[in-house]
Short mmCIF file of N, CA and C in Angstrom, two decimals:
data_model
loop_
_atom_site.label_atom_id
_atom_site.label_comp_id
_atom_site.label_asym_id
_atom_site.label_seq_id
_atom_site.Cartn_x
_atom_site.Cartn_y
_atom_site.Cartn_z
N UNK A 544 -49.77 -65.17 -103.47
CA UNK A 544 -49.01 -63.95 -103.65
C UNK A 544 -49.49 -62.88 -102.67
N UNK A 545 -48.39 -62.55 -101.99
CA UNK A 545 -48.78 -61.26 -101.22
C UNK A 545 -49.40 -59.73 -102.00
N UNK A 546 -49.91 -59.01 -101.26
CA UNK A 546 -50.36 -58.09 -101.68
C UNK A 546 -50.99 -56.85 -100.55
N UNK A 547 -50.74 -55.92 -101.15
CA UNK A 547 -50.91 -54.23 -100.04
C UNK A 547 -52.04 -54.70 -99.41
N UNK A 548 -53.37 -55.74 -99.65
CA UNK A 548 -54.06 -55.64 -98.63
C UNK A 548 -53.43 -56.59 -97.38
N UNK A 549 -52.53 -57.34 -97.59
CA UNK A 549 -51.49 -58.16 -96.66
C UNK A 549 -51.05 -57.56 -95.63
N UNK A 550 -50.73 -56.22 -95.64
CA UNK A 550 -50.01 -55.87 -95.23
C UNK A 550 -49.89 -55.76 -93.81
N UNK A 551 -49.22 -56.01 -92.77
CA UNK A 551 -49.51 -55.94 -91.77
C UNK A 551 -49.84 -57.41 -90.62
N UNK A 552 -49.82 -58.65 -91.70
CA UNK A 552 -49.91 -59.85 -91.26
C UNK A 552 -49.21 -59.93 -91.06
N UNK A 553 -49.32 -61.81 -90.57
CA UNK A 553 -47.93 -62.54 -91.12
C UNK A 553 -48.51 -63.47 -92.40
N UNK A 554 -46.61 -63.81 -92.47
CA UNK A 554 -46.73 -64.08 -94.26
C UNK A 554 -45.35 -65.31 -94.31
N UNK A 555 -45.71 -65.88 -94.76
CA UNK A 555 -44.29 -66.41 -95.18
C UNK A 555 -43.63 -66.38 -96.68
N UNK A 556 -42.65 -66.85 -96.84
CA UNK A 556 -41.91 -66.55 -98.06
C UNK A 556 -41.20 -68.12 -98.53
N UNK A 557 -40.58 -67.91 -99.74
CA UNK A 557 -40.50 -69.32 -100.49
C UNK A 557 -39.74 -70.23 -99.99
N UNK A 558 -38.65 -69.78 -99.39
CA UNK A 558 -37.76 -70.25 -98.05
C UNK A 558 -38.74 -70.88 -96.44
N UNK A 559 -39.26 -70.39 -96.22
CA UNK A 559 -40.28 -70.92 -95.32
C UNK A 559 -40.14 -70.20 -94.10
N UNK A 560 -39.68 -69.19 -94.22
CA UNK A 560 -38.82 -67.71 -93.16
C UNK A 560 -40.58 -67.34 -92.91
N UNK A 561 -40.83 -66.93 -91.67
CA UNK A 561 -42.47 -66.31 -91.91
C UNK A 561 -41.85 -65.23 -90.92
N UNK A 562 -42.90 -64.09 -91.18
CA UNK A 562 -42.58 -62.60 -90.41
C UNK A 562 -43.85 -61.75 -90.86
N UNK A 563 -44.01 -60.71 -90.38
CA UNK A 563 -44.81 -59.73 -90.70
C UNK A 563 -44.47 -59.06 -92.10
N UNK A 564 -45.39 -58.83 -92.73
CA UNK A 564 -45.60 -57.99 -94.35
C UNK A 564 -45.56 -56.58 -93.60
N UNK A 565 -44.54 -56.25 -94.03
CA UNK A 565 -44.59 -54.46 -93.73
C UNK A 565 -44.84 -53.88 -95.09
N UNK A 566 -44.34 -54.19 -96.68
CA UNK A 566 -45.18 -53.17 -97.39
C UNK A 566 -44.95 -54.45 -98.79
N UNK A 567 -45.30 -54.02 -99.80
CA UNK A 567 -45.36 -54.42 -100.77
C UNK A 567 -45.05 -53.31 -101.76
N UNK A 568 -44.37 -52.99 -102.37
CA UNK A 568 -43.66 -52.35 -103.74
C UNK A 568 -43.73 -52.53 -105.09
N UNK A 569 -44.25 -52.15 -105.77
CA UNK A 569 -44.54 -53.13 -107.40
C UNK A 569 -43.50 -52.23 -108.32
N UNK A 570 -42.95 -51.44 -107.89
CA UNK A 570 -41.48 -50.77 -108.73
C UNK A 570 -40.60 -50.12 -108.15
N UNK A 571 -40.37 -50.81 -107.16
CA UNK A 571 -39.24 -50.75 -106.05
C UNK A 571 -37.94 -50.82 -106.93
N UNK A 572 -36.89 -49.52 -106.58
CA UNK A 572 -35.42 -49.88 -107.19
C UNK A 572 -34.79 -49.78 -105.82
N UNK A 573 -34.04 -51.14 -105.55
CA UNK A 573 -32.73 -50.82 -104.92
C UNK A 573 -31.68 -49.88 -104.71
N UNK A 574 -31.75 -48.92 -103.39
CA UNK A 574 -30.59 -47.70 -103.21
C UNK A 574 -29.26 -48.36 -103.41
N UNK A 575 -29.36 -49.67 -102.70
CA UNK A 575 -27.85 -50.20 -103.06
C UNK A 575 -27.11 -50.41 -104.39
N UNK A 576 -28.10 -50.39 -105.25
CA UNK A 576 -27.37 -50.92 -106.51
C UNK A 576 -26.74 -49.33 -107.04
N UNK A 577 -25.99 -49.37 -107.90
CA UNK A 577 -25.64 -48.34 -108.69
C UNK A 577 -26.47 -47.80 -109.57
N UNK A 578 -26.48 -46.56 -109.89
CA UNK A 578 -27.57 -45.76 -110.38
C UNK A 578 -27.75 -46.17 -111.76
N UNK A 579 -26.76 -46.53 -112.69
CA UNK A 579 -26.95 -46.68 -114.16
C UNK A 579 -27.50 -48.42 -114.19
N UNK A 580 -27.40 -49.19 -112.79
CA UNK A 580 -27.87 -50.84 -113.13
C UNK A 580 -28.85 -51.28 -112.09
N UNK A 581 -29.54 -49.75 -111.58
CA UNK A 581 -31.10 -50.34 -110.94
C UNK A 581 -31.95 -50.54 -111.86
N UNK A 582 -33.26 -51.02 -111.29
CA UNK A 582 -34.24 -51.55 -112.27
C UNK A 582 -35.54 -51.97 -110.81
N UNK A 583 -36.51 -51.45 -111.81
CA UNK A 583 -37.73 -51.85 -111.12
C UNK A 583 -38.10 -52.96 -110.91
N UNK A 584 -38.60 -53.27 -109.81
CA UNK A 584 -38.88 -54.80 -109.84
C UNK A 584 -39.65 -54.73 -108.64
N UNK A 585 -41.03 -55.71 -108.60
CA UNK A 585 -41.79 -55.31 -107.50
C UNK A 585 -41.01 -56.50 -106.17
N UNK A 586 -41.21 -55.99 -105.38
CA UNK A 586 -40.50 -56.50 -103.79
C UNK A 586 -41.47 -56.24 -102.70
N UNK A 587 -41.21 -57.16 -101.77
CA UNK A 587 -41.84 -57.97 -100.51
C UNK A 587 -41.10 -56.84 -99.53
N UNK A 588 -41.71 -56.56 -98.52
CA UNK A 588 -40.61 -56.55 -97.42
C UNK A 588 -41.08 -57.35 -96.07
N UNK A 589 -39.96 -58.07 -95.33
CA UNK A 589 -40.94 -58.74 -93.85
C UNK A 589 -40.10 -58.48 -93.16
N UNK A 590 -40.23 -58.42 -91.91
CA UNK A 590 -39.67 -58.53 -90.58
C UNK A 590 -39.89 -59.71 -89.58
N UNK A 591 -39.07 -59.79 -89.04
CA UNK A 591 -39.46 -61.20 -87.70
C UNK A 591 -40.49 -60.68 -87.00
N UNK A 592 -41.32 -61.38 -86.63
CA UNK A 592 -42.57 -60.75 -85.78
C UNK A 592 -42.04 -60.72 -84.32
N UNK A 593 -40.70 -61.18 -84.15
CA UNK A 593 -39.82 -60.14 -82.35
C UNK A 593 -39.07 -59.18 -82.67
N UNK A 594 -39.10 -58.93 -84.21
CA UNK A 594 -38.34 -57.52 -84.03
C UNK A 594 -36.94 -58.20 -84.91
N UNK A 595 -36.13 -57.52 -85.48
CA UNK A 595 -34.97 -57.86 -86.32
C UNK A 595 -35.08 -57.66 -87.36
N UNK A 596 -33.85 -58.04 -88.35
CA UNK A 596 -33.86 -57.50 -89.47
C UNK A 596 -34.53 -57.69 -90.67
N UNK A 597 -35.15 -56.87 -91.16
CA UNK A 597 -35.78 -56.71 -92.05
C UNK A 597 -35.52 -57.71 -93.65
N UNK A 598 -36.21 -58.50 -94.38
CA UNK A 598 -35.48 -59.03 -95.82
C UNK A 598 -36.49 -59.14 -96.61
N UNK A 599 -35.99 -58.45 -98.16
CA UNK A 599 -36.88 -58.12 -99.19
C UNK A 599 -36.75 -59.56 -99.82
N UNK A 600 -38.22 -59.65 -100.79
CA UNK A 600 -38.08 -60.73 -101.29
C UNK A 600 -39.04 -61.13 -102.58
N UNK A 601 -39.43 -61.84 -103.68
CA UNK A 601 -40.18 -61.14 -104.63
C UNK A 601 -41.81 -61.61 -103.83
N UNK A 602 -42.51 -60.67 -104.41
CA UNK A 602 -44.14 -60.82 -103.72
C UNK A 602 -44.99 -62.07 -104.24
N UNK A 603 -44.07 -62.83 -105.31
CA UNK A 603 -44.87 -63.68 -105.93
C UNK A 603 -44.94 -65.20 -104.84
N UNK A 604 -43.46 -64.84 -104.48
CA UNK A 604 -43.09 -66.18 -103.34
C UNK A 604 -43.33 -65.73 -101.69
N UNK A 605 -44.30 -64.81 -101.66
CA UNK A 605 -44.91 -65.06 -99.66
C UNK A 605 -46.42 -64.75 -100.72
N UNK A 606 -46.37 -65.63 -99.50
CA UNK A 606 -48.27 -66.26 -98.71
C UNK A 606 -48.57 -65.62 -97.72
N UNK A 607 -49.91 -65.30 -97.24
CA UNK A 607 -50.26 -65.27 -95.67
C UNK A 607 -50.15 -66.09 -95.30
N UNK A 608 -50.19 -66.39 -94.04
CA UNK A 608 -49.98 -66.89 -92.82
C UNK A 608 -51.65 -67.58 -92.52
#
């Protein structure tokens, strides 16, 4: 399981996608969702280590690298 001291590696995730750990969140709500059906939930975030888009994911499923 990833974690804030991670941060800043690389990491992979349960998919087998590996990228850099930019943060870790343990009650992260989604802006996208609608305000009355967000909910906390802790979240991953990684990036490709060349740069691109960013994908959240739960912290229980990335590893370091």
């Amino acid at each position: 399981m990833a974690t804030e001291a991670d941060v800043g590696s690389l990491a992979e995730d349960g998919s087998g996608r590996v990228g850099i750990l930019c943060d870790v969140i343990q009650d992260y709500e989604d802006p996208a969702e609608l305000p009355g059906e967000r909910r906390k939930r802790p979240t991953a975030f990684l990036r490709p280590e060349g740069g691109g888009r960013e994908w959240l994911v739960p912290p229980d499923t990335v590893r370091p690298v």
